[in-house]
Steps between C-alpha positions, in 0.01 A plus 500: 500500500702684236364503149640270239746645250318309224173621353218292356475356149221419258638173366304182468663251737310220329694512172500154350847355443497274195867407461763321703763767438288769665412272791862392557610865496250587773567206734828629655346846549192350666723294727706800612197722558323221689805478728482872571125515562460187710747578778356445846364812670695424818818407316820552701670801344853361517780643290499186285126531434523868412788435258306217333189715452703789362691266266180353354346846460805633320512192276137557401565867428808431286325222308201727435733775375659267245164357401348846448795606282425211265128584505569864411724392211217278368257792536730725294499245215121445500307822461153349543593357844720791607251671734376183670848355538636832623234528768555141615877558518447822697277322753746211530792735563298695758396182680859371497622825651229484768600144593866605522405786736277281717774237535776752575521391864878501551454759780151421626519731800580798278211412267257485790637827642453678165148362467593329173293199396660156496387149428446459876295815556304512172398147405203637299733721298725202432209290378379789283844550344542126441159475336576792269841355413360159408216659303725738304772241433237252382353764271845576351551129434155456348551805277835362389322173426250694286791601277579133439135440412511795258805348332314171446194682364717709268678188377166325442371800301806492273446127443132558415580771245756279327261205519238698308760593238598134464138401448466743208824429310471384141862432395778280634745790507269711716427203726870427560565862595205533740543155654860587584373799698224287654755241615705762684190643666384156610840428656477822702143417604609149598767625737275762661215256558738225616641726770149603600382139518782410738428806717124451543393397850169343398548138385186514285627807316837336446327194354282716273804697384688177428206375292474824301875507434492134389233592244710789371808279475329235288293747297807700396624202301151421369452861390819484294413183307127574471572846357756360255246240385236767443743713302598202283135390451289820532184342356498198735210523747640242745831691514313824578298331779821354642673838506204691649473255788866558593468880496183484709661277761803726526279804562310319774826394668638855485178630653519241779852612590380860539202387709740321736753782541232770541266275702204603282289358219415675175127439554523630857399171661718250681507156345442243773629147453234228512504329840680168466416188698824514699424861606142407583613203713751721681231754584252225591745354753550843656124537544468150644782564747337832584178331616663413834547872568157610380265317733318823576421599143342326203759410232430137413279605207801665335697175540222298336463750215872501430511121496228489234693752291803271526298194403379686192857569389587129519266458202791617283653162587189279502350648181821460303486245220859404580435405864472125546187343650691385810646846559159662456340263751778558755464880476121482539535267801754731670272797437216314669717410801606865535136610493411249770790598727418870455135437583605311815733785595222756467275282720766471773566875475131575552485255787797672669331834441177377660697394807648852511847346506784749531734290289479219247401161637707186437228376265522821302881484488473148358250619236734782399785255453284260296369780278849633432624148431220426253558823304875423496426152362292661226780743413748210488281308255450807278875556502556138401255525210633832363868406531437154356321650199777754440770233527323278246455787254862609525609142434256474207627819335869442567563370146318799333361269230212733404734796454732290283202382294378859449847608384524206259146548364553874457831442323326255264226754425238254627216723626275205578759335724568836667128530579496150652803559721366845591196326646725273705705799625180681596393200707842492669473873565162456671641221718795717605280803565270298724795340680650844571163602646501196729861568603397856584244361746765305694808718437555583868614864469367807321817549289473142373130558437592798279758285318232237433269766355785623279568144378131449424484823299823417313374161380165656407668764280797314349292201382306698234817692408681174420207395282494830305878478452465139372223607261726774362779251442261257330394780263865595435695176556824631343514812719791489742355792695167320550687190619710707741182661634336163572819382673495802734140440608563129550804584714279728711257212556783265596644766731165538676485123554843522668374789715200289594727218617687748724169637627384148583814437705454828691137413579609160630775662708252736664253220566769286664658792690827502301473847354841670498376859534713724720199703604288210618581219742263216422620232741243593762354223715163362403206575732503276805846358443661673797198547725394241752162662554260645248429832668672812374657774705290815510658807344657751739520865395842660548529853634669779299845451651496124441381548140780751439762266647389211278476727192856627556630144539320403181664782302844402631426139403401610148829687458694187603310286247601746227863465610475120491335500156763735355782280635333184366468650151878544484559124521590328176341170608137585566423131563757476780368360829617812684296721267192280542519510879553876507205556265280293733607710801455823303150396387408407857622838626313688227179319597555623856545855368171473308338371821600820682315694228191280516576348159624172355425139584559524877160596638539427873776489761472119488588513129802715584617260771459199268689697233789543743542123545775483238717190477847531652771563245740213440832605657691249287405701191581844639842502660594868485689587820309591813207666316348158437469446874319832531268401216422162655445654843271766355296235316475299819381803696239575235375141504482487881320835506250386236420175683470654848128515591375836632169642620374853537538814292828615652667159462383467138636846421835410656510177298430686174768754589754226584422303181565805280810601698647149469424493126674837465802353678508207257488735200787706645722190503377385157581837340851474650551139389376522140780711348765293686356170370464642150862616503624158617298314235634727225851448632453120487371527143796714403744248648325213320505686169875564534578128511249404231638383164508746205277265303240498780510880518457532123201262499343694784537827312349352184209347689410824676522736206123527476329506838162352573374845601595638160318218323191558711507875448566572869823686457355851499197707572433533128254259344664302222751777416753263341228326299371840392846603382531175301164564330609859433811370327292261290307794358795576275452163330134527400396261228478637152235249397 
């Protein structure tokens, strides 16, 4: 066999990809290279096949050439990465050239006569070139991503320097000048971190970044008023305490952003989240279900130990002074039932083991179901208690009476009344902190868990800050700056209560399976709903060719979901029924893609088949030419395929393959239909607006001058930029008294 025209490389193929942009850039390349590598050894070398292989090879080579040109331009602008980037670009270009040579099979007979290697004669060389190409391209992308990280770090450093200057200012004039610079730097930092947050693949990191940016948004306003108050009343201890707390919180938030983007911690240790009850129950169920497959090894002790750890965590509910007697008794009773069912399960497992049974007995299957049901009942009760508590507190604090009383008492200079209401606010703060902790236990997803932790920390910090601001006002009741400062902190408290209400709704949505997340399809069937018998199908290991086929289908499916999502985002009416249906199909398809990677909520082929049982689309609602018939037929085929019972490894593989192929066909039609439907709807709107009365048009324009997104601060990646500009403008009107 002729030697490969591509040499070896020393790149790490296991480079971790942290962002969606890098991953989405690699997917088409992976798909094309997979097509080239995974041709059948005994493929008929027809003229059509040879042209197709050569076309794909040339496309890869041209794309790599363009890509490398961009990489080399980036290297020229960044001296510290020049050598690494240059080497990666060189290897990518060399691998692209090698692939082009190996796929140059237009005259195969001449190639074989000359002894030149081709994709048919040198499969090893093709694999080697493809591996080097993917490795080098990935490294170029990761190095380019490092530049983005450096920009964020540089922006953070500028903010920190200005923050230290702000902390040391002693005159209003100096403060106005430096805060103006600080505002501009914070706007830049907001945009950089906003883009990064949206690009992160890891949901937990996105949630942590959102929490840190929320802190910076609120603290920017607090820093302004707290600093002004300190400058107006330099000898006031409560004003100094108030200001120092804001600066400290901003530094911690800035540090957290850098930890997220660099994936490191300043102390060198990873901070692990405390295990919540929902996560513990999820893991417990996995272990219980796993007992049926572990009859030959001892694992029941781990199940029992994990259950006791879970029972211990329920003490956060039962030990709470705010849990009613009836709720406490119900939780304790459900814990006892779960212990009994688990003990019975372990006994049946040991009995099956003593009989040397090869698979779980019917008695054991029944015990597994009862144990899972009892732990689910416990989770449901804990959810009911936590959500009920949160709902009551939000209703109780909706009138903000304590905040109003603190403002009034501070304005009257009544220190005694301020102290009394401060005690009441502290009690409310403790209730909210504990409720956030309980919500964290039943949140249902790790991102929501992080949001609960952020809410808990926010209430814990802002409570004392409101009190110190009220004390300052009580000491200086005629100070407009002190009054403004207290207003800002009270607004932050009220804002966090609103955020908590949104968080509560999201937790309920997840619990009830209504979560509208594009990346997760939560309408999976419950265990046992679709199965007549209790026994599970044993896992069958796919060979390399089958795995490759499924992986390629999954990548193609992922690309189609991106197309659907991009088309959906162009629609003006995001609540339209068409959009909702397409988002459901897209989510279902993305879950299938995750399944092909061994990720996501679909754990078995049965899950995938149940996932494919989508409801037929209503043809009365979608009357767009003949494409609707194709869509309905494709849905029907998918449903029939999903419901057709099969047995054996080969049949299961064929069913998985057919399910994904049918889903891909549905997405093809959906991508074609979406822009047509969107165009027709816009046309209808335009026609309606033409016949509308001038008065109606004028009222509509007046009513939509300020959008809801603008009011909620969702109009840009910046955090509170407009509010910041308003506060900047107010600096020119500082009080003279």
